[in-house]
Tab-separated table of C-alpha atoms and ligand atoms in Angstrom:
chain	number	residue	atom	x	y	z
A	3	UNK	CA	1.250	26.149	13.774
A	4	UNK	CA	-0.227	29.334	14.874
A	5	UNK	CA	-3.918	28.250	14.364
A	6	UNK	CA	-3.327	25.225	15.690
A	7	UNK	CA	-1.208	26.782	19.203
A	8	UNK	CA	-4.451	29.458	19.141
A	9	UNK	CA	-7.200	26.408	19.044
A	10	UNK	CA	-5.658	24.743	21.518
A	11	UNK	CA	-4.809	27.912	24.212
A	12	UNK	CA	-8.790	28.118	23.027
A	13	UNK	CA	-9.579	24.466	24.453
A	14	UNK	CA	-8.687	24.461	27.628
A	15	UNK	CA	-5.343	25.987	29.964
A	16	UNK	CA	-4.481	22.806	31.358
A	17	UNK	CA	-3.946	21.245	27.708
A	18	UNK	CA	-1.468	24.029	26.850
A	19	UNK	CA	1.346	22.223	27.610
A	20	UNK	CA	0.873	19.103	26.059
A	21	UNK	CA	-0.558	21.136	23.497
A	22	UNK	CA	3.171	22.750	23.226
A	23	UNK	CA	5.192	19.562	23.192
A	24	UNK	CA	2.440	17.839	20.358
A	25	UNK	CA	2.467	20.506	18.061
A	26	UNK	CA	6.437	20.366	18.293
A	27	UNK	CA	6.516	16.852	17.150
A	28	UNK	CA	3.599	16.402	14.813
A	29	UNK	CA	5.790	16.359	11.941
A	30	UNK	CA	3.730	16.896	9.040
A	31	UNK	CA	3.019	20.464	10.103
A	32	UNK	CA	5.339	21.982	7.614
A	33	UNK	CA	7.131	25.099	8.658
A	34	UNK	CA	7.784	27.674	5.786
A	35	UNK	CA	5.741	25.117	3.204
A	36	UNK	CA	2.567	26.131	1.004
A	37	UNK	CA	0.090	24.160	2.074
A	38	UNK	CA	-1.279	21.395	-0.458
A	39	UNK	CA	-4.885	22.055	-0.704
A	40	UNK	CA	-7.761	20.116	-3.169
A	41	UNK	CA	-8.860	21.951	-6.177
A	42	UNK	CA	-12.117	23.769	-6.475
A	43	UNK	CA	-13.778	20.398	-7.676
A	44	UNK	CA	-12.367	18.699	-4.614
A	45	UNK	CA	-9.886	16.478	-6.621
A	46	UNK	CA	-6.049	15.684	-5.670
A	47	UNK	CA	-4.067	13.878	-8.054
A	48	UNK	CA	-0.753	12.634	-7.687
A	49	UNK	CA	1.785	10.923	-10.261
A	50	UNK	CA	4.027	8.184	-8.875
A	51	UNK	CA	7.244	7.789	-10.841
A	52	UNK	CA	9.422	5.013	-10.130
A	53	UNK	CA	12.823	3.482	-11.697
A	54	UNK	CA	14.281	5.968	-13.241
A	55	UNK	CA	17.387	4.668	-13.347
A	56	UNK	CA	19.788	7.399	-14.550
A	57	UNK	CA	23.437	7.661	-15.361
A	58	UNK	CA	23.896	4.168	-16.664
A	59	UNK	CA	26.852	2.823	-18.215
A	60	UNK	CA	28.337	-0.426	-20.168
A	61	UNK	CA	28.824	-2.978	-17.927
A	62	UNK	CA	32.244	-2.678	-17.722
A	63	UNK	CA	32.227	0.274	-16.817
A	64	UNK	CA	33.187	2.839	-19.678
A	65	UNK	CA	31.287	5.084	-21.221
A	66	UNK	CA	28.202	4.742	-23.436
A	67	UNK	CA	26.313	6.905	-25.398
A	68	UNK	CA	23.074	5.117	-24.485
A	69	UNK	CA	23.255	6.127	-20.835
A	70	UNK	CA	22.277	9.829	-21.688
A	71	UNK	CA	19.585	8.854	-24.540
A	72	UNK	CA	18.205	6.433	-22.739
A	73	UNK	CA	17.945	9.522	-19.499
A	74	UNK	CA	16.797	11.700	-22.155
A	75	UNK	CA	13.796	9.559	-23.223
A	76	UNK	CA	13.114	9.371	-19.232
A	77	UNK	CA	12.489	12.804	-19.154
A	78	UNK	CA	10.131	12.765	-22.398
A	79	UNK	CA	8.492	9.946	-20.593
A	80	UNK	CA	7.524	12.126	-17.618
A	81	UNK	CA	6.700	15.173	-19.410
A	82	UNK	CA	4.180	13.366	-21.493
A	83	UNK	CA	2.590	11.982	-18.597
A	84	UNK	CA	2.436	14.916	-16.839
A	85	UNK	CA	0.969	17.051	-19.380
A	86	UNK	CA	-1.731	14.331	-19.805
A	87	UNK	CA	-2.248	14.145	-16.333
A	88	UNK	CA	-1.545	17.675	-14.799
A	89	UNK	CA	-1.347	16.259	-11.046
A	90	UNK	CA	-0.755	18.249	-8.274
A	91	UNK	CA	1.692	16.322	-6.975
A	92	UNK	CA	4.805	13.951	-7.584
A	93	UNK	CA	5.856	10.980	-6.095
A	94	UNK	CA	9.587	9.826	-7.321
A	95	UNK	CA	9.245	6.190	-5.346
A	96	UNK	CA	12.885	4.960	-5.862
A	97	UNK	CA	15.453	4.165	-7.840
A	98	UNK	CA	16.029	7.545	-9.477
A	99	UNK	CA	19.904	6.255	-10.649
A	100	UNK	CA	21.505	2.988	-11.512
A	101	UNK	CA	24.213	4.453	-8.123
A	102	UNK	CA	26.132	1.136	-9.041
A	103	UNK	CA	27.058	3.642	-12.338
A	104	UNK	CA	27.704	6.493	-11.435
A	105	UNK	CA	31.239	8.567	-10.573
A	106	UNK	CA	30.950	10.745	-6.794
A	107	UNK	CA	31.794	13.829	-8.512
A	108	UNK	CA	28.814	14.173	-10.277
A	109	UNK	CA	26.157	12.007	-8.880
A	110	UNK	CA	23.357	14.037	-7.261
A	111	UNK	CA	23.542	15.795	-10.791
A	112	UNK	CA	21.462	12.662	-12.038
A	113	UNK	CA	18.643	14.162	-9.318
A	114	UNK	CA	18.736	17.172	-12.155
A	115	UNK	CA	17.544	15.054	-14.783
A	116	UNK	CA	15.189	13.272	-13.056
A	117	UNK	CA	13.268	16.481	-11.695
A	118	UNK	CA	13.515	18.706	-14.586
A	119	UNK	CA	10.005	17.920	-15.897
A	120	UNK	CA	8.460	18.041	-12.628
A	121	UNK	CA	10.226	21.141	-12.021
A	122	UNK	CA	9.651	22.723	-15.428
A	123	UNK	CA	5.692	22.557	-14.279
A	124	UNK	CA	6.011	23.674	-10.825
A	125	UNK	CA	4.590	20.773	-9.510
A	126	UNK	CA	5.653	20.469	-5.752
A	127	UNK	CA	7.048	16.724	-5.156
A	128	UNK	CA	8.654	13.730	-2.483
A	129	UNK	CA	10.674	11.106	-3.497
A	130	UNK	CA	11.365	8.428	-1.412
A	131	UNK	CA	14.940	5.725	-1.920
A	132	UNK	CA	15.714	2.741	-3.775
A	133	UNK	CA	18.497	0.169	-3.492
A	134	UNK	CA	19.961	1.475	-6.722
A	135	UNK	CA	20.521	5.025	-4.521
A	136	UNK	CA	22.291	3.344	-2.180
A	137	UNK	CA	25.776	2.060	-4.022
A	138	UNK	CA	29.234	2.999	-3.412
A	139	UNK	CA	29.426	6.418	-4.683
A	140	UNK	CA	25.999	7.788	-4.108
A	141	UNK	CA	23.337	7.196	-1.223
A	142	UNK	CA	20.065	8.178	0.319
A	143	UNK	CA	21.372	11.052	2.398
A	144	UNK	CA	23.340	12.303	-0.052
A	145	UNK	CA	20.288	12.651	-2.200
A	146	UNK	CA	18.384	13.999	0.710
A	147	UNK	CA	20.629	16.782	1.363
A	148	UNK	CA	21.035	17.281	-2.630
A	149	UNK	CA	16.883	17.511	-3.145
A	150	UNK	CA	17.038	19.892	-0.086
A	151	UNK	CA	19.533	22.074	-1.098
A	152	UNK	CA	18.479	22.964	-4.688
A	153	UNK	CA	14.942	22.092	-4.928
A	154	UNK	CA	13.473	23.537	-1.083
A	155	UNK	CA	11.108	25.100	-2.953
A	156	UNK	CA	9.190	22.397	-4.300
A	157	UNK	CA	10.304	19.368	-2.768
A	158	UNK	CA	8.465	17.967	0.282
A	159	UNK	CA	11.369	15.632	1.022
A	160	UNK	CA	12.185	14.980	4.675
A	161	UNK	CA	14.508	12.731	6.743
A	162	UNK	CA	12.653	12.307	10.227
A	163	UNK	CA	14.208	9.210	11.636
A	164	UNK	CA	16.086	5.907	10.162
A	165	UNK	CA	19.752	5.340	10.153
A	166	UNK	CA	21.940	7.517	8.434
A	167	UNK	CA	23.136	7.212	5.829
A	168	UNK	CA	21.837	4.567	3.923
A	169	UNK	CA	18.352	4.574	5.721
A	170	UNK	CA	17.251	7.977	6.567
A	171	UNK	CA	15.777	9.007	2.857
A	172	UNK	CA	12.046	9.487	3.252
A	173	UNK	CA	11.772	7.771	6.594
A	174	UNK	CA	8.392	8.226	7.940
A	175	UNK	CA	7.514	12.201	6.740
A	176	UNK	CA	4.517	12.496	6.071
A	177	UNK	CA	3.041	15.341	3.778
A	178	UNK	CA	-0.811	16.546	5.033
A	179	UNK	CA	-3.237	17.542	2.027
A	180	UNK	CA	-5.937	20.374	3.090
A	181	UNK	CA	-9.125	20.270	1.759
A	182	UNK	CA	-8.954	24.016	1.722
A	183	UNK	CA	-6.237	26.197	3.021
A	184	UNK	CA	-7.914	27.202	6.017
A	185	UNK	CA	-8.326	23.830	7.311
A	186	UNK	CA	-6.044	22.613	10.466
A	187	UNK	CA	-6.989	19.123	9.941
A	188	UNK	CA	-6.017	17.287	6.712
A	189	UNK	CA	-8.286	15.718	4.308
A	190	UNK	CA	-5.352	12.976	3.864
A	191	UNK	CA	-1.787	12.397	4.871
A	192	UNK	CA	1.006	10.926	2.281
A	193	UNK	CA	3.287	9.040	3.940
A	194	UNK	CA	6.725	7.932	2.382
A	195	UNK	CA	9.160	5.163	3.926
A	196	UNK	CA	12.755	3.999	3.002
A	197	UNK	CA	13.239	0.432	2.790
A	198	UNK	CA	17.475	0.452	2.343
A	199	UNK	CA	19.236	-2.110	0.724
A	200	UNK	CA	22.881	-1.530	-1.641
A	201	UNK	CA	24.095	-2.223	-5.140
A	202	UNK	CA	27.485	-2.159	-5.079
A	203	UNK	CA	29.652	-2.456	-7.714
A	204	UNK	CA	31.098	0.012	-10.160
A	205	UNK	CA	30.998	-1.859	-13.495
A	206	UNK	CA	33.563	-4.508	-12.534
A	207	UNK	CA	31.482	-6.221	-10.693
A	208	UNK	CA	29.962	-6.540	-7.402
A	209	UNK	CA	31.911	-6.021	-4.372
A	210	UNK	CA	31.443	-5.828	-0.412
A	211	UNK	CA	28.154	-4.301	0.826
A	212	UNK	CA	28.511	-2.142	3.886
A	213	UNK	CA	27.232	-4.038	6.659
A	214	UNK	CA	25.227	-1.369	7.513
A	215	UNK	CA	23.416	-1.145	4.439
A	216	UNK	CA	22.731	-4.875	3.596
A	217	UNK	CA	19.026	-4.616	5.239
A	218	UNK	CA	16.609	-4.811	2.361
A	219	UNK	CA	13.364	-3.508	4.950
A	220	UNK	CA	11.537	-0.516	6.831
A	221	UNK	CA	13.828	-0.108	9.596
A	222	UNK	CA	12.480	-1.844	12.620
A	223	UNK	CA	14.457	0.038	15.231
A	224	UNK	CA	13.091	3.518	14.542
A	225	UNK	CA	10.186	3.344	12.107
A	226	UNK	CA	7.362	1.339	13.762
A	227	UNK	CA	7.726	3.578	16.829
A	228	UNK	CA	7.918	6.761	14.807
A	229	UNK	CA	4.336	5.769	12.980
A	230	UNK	CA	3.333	4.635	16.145
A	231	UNK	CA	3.848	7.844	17.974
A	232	UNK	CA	2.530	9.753	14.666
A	233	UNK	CA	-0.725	8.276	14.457
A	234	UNK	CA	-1.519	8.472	18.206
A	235	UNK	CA	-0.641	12.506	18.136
A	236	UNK	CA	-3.180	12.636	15.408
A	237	UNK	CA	-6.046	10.698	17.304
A	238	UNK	CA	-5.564	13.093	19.938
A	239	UNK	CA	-5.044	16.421	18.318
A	240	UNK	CA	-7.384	15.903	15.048
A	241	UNK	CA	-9.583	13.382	16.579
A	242	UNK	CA	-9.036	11.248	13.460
A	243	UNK	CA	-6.005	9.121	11.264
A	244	UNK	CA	-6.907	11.101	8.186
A	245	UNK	CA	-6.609	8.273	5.167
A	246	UNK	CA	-3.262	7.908	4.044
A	247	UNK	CA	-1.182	7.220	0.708
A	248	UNK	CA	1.942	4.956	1.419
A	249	UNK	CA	4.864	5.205	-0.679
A	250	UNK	CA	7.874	2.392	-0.092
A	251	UNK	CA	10.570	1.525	-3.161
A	252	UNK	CA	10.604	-1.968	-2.001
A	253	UNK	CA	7.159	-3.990	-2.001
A	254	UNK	CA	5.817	-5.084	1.287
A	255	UNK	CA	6.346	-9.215	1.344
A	256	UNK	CA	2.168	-9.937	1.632
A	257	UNK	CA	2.582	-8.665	-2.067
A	258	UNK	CA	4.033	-12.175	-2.973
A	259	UNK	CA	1.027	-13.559	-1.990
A	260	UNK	CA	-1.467	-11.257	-3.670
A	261	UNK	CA	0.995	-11.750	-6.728
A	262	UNK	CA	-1.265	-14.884	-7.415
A	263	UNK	CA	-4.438	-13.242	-7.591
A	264	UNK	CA	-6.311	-11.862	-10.449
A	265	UNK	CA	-5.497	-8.316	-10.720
A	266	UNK	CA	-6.125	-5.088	-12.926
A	267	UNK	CA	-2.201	-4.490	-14.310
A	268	UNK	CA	0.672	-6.216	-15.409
A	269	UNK	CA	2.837	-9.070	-14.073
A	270	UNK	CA	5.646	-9.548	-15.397
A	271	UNK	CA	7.867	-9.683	-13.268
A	272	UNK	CA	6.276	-11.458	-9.752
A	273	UNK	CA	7.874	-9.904	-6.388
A	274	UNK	CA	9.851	-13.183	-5.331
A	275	UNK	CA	12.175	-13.098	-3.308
A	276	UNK	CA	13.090	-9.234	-3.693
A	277	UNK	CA	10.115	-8.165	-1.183
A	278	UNK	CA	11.289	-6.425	2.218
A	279	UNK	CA	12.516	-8.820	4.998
A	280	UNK	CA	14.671	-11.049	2.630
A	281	UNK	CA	18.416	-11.466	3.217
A	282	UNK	CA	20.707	-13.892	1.099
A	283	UNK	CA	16.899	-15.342	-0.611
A	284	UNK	CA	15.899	-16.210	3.348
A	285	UNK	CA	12.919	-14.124	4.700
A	286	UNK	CA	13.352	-12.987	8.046
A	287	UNK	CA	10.761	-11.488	8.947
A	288	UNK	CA	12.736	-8.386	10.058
A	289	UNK	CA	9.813	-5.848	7.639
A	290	UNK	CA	6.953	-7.262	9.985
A	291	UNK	CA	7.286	-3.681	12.776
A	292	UNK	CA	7.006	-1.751	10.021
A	293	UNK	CA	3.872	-3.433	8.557
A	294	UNK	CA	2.284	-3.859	11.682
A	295	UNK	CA	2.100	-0.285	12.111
A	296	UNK	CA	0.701	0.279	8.560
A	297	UNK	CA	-2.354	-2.439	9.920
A	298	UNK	CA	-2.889	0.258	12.590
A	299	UNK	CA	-2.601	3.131	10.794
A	300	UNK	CA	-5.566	1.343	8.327
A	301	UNK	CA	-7.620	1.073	11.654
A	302	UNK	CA	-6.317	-2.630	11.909
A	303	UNK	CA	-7.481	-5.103	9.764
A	304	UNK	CA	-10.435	-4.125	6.790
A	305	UNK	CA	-10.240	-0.395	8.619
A	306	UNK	CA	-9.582	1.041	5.151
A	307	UNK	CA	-7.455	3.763	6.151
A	308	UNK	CA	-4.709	3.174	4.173
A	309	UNK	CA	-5.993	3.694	0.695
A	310	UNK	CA	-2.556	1.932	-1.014
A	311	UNK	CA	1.032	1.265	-0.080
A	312	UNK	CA	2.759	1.602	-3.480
A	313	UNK	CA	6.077	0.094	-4.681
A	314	UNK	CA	8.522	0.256	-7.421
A	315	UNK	CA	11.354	-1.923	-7.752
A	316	UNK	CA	9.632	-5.073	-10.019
A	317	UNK	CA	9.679	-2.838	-13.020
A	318	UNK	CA	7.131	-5.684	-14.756
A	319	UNK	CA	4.431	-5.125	-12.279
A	320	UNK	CA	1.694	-2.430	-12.293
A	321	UNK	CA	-0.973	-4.267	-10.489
A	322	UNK	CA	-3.122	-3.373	-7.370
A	323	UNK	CA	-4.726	-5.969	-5.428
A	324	UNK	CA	-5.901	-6.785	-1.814
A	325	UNK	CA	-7.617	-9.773	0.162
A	326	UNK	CA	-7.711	-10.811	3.445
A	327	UNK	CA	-3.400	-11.580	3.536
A	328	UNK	CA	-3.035	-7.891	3.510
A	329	UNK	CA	-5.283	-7.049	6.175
A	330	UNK	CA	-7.784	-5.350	3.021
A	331	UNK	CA	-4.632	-2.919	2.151
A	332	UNK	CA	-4.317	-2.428	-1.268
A	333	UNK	CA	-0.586	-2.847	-2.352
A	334	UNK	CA	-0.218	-1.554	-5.680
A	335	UNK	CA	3.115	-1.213	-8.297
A	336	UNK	CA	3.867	2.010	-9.997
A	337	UNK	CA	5.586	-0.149	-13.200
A	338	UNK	CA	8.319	1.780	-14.942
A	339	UNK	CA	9.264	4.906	-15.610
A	340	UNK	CA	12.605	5.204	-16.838
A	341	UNK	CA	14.169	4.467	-20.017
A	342	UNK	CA	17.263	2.598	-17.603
A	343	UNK	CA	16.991	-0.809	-16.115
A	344	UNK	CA	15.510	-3.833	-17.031
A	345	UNK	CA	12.546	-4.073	-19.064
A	346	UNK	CA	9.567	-6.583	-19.423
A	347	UNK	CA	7.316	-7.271	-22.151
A	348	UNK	CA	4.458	-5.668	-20.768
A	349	UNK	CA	7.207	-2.897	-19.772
A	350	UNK	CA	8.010	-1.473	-22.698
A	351	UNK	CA	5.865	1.086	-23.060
A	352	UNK	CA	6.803	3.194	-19.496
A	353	UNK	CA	4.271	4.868	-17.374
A	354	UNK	CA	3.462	6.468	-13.906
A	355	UNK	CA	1.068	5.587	-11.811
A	356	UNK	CA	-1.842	7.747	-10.804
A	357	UNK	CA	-3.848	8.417	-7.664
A	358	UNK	CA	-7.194	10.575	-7.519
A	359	UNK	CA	-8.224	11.998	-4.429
A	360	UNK	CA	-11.905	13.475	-4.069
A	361	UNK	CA	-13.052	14.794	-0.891
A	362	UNK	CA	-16.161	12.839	-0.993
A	363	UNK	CA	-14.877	9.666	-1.692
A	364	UNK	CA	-12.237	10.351	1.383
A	365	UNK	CA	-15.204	11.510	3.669
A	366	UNK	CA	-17.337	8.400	2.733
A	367	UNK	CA	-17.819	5.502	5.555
A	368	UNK	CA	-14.783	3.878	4.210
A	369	UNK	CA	-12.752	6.067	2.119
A	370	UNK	CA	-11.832	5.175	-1.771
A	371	UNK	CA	-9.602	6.062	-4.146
A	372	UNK	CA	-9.488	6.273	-8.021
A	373	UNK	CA	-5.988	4.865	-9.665
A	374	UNK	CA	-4.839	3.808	-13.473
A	375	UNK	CA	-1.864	3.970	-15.155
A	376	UNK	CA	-0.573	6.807	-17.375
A	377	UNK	CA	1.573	5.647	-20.155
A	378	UNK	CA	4.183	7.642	-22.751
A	379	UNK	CA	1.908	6.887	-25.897
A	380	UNK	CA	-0.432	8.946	-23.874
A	381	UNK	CA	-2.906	5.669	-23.422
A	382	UNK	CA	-4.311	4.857	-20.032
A	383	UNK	CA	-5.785	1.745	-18.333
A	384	UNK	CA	-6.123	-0.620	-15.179
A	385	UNK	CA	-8.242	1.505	-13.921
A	386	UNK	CA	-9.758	0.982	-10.894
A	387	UNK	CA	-11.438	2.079	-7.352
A	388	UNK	CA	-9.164	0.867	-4.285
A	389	UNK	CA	-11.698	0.384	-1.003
A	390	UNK	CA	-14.264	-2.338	0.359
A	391	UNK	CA	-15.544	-3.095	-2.969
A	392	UNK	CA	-12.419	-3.654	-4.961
A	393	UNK	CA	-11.669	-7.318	-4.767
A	394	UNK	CA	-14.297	-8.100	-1.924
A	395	UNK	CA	-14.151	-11.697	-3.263
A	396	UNK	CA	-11.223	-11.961	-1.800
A	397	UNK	CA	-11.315	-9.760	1.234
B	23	LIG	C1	29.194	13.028	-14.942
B	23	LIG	O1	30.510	13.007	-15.414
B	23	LIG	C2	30.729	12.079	-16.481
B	23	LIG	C3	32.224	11.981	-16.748
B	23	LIG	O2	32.747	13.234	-17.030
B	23	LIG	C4	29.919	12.553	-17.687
B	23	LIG	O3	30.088	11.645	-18.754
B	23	LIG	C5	28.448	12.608	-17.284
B	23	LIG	O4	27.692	13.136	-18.369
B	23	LIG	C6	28.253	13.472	-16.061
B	23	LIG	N1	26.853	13.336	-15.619
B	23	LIG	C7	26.074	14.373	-15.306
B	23	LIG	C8	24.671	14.063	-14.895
B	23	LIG	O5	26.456	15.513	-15.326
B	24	LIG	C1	-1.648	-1.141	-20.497
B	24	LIG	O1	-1.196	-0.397	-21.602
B	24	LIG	C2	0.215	-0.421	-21.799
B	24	LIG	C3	0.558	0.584	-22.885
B	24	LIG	O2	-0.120	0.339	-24.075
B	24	LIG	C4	0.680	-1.830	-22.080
B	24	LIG	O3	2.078	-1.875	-22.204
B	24	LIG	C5	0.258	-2.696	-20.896
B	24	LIG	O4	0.610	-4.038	-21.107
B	24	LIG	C6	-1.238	-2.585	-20.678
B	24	LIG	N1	-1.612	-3.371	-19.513
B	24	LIG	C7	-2.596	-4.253	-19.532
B	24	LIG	C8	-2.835	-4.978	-18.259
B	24	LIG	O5	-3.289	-4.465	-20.515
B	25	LIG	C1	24.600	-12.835	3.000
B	25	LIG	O1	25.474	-13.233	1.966
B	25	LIG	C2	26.676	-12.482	1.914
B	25	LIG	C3	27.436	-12.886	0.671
B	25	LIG	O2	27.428	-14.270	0.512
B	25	LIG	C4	27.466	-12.755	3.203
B	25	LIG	O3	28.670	-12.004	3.188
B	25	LIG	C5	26.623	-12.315	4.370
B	25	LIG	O4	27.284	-12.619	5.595
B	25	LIG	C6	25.273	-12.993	4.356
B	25	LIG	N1	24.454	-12.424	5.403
B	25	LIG	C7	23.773	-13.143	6.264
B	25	LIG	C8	23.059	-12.399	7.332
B	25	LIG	O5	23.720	-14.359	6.215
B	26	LIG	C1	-4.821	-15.742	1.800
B	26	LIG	O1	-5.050	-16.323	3.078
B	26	LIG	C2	-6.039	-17.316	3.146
B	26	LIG	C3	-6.066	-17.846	4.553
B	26	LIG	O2	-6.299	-16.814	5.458
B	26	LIG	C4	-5.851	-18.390	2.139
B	26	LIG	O3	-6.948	-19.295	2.147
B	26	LIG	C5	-5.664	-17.803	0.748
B	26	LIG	O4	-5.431	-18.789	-0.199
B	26	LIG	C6	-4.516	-16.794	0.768
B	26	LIG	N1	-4.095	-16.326	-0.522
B	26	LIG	C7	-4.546	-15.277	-1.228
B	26	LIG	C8	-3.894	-15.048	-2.527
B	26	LIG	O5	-5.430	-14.549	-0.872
């Protein structure tokens, strides 16, 4: 803030006051936060963790001892990977309880159990919101609120804009990553969006969704206009969209369609119908603001800004792919994490996914990025490099 207020008094008096009113809404710049910087070999890596799925219980409700061992192994899960992996930063993309489970006195306590690795290796982190945290006794907000209270000094977590309060996890912050400390102008931005939706239910069945809740996309009132105003406050105060990491629980709906294609990771479990901008199995087209704005924030169509959008949610797929139906974005799948929900056969063996950012490859023509999957018998693979030459056949 102050380097940034001093550069721009430096620039020119008339800019001061729009200087002023952009720093006050540029909403990555992070007051009070250390700034995320590269290492000293220029690398960045994150860990994306999705599906936790904490707190479950027998279907009808009563207690079972497999609810805690199965949480227990979750956390072994994540502590493996890490320690293989040593990132610099954590990604929780959704789903971090089964909320459909859990009792209101207790449930942000699940948030406990899903951090305590992360914590354990001071490793600074974001989550973003599932449908899962969004059930009768438990929702985003809460969760927000929780993750801010007792973890402020690690977690990155924000609530910019999005209906409260089943809508407002993870809207649209964005975390900046410096190349060094010094630097006003990120090497790359992560960006992290809720995409709603309810389970309801509390073991006897499902009951009446809030009709606030029952939106299963980005939403379009707030969001598009939010990235929108973002990116354009960038361009003008940084002179560039620095590449960007997206992070969404619920797959964008173009994944369907690059479900088909030959791609490095699993597929188990193809996204169809539960992408965003389905209601009742009809698509409505209702997620198209949001990805609009993701097409501009890539530079529009094969720009190759956005280096991924990742998703959780279709624990059975841990594939990243692009072509020409996703505007060259790669959409990738984290697979599964947690030792709750349903598993696939290629699921078994749980994992995070992992990004590598190098400051060359960000700083080349078209920026790339290095991903694989990290599993819990300390194996990795589908590895691969996301940009122009990753699937060009299809691109
Ligand atoms: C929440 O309370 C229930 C019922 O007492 C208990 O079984 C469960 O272990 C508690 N969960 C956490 C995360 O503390
Ligand atoms: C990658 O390895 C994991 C763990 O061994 C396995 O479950 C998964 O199916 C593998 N994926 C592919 C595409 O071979
Ligand atoms: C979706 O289905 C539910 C349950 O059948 C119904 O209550 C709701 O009105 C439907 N929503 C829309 C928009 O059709
Ligand atoms: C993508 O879109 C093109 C038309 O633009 C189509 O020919 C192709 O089959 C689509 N599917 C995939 C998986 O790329």
């Amino acid at each position: 803030m102050m380097i940034l207020g001093a550069l721009l008094l430096a620039s020119s008096a008339a800019a001061l006051p729009v200087g002023r009113s952009i720093s006050n809404t540029l909403a990555g710049i992070l007051n009070g936060k250390n700034k995320l910087t590269f290492d000293s070999d220029g690398n960045f890596k994150v860990v994306s963790f999705s599906d936790m799925h904490t707190g479950e219980r027998n279907g009808d409700g009563t207690w079972a001892a497999w609810g805690p061992a199965n949480d227990a192994m979750t956390q072994i899960v994540h502590a493996t990977v890490l320690d293989n992996e040593k990132p610099n930063y954590v990604v929780f993309n959704g789903d971090m309880m089964t909320g459909e489970n859990v009792f209101a006195f207790n449930a942000t306590n699940y948030l406990d159990i899903v951090y305590a690795p992360t914590i354990a290796r001071n490793i600074p982190f974001s989550s973003t919101h599932g449908n899962h945290d969004n059930a009768n006794n438990i929702n985003h907000q809460e969760e927000i609120e929780y993750e801010q209270a007792h973890y402020s000094a690690l977690s990155y977590t924000r609530s910019d804009v999005g209906p409260k309060p089943y809508g407002s996890g993870n809207y649209c912050r964005w975390v900046p990553v410096y190349a060094k400390s010094s630097d006003w102008v990120p090497a790359a931005v992560m960006w992290f969006f809720d995409s709603r939706s309810f389970v309801s239910g509390t073991g006897d069945g499902p009951g009446p969704v809030p009709a606030a809740a029952n939106y299963y996309w980005v939403d379009p009132n707030t969001v598009p206009n939010y990235i929108k105003l973002q990116r354009l406050l960038m361009a003008t105060l940084w002179w560039k969209v620095p590449p960007a990491l997206v992070f969404v629980h619920i797959p964008v709906q173009k994944a369907q369609v690059l479900a088909s294609l030959p791609s490095e990771g699993d597929h188990d479990d193809e996204p169809d119908p539960s992408t965003q901008g389905f209601l009742n199995n009809t698509y409505t087209g209702l997620d198209l603001p949001f990805w609009d704005e993701i097409i501009a924030l890539n530079g529009w169509k094969d720009g190759g800004n956005v280096l991924a959008i990742t998703s959780g949610h279709d624990h059975g797929e841990s594939w990243c792919a692009r072509s020409t139906n996703s505007s060259g974005i790669p959409i990738c799948f984290n697979g599964h994490s947690g030792y709750g929900g349903y598993v696939t056969t290629h699921s078994v063996v749980r994992n995070g996914r992992v990004f590598e950012l190098n400051l060359a490859d960000l700083a080349a023509s078209t920026p790339t990025v290095k991903t694989w999957n990290s599993y819990e018998d300390s194996t990795t693979n589908d590895t691969v490099v996301l940009g122009p030459e990753y699937m060009a056949q299809y691109n």
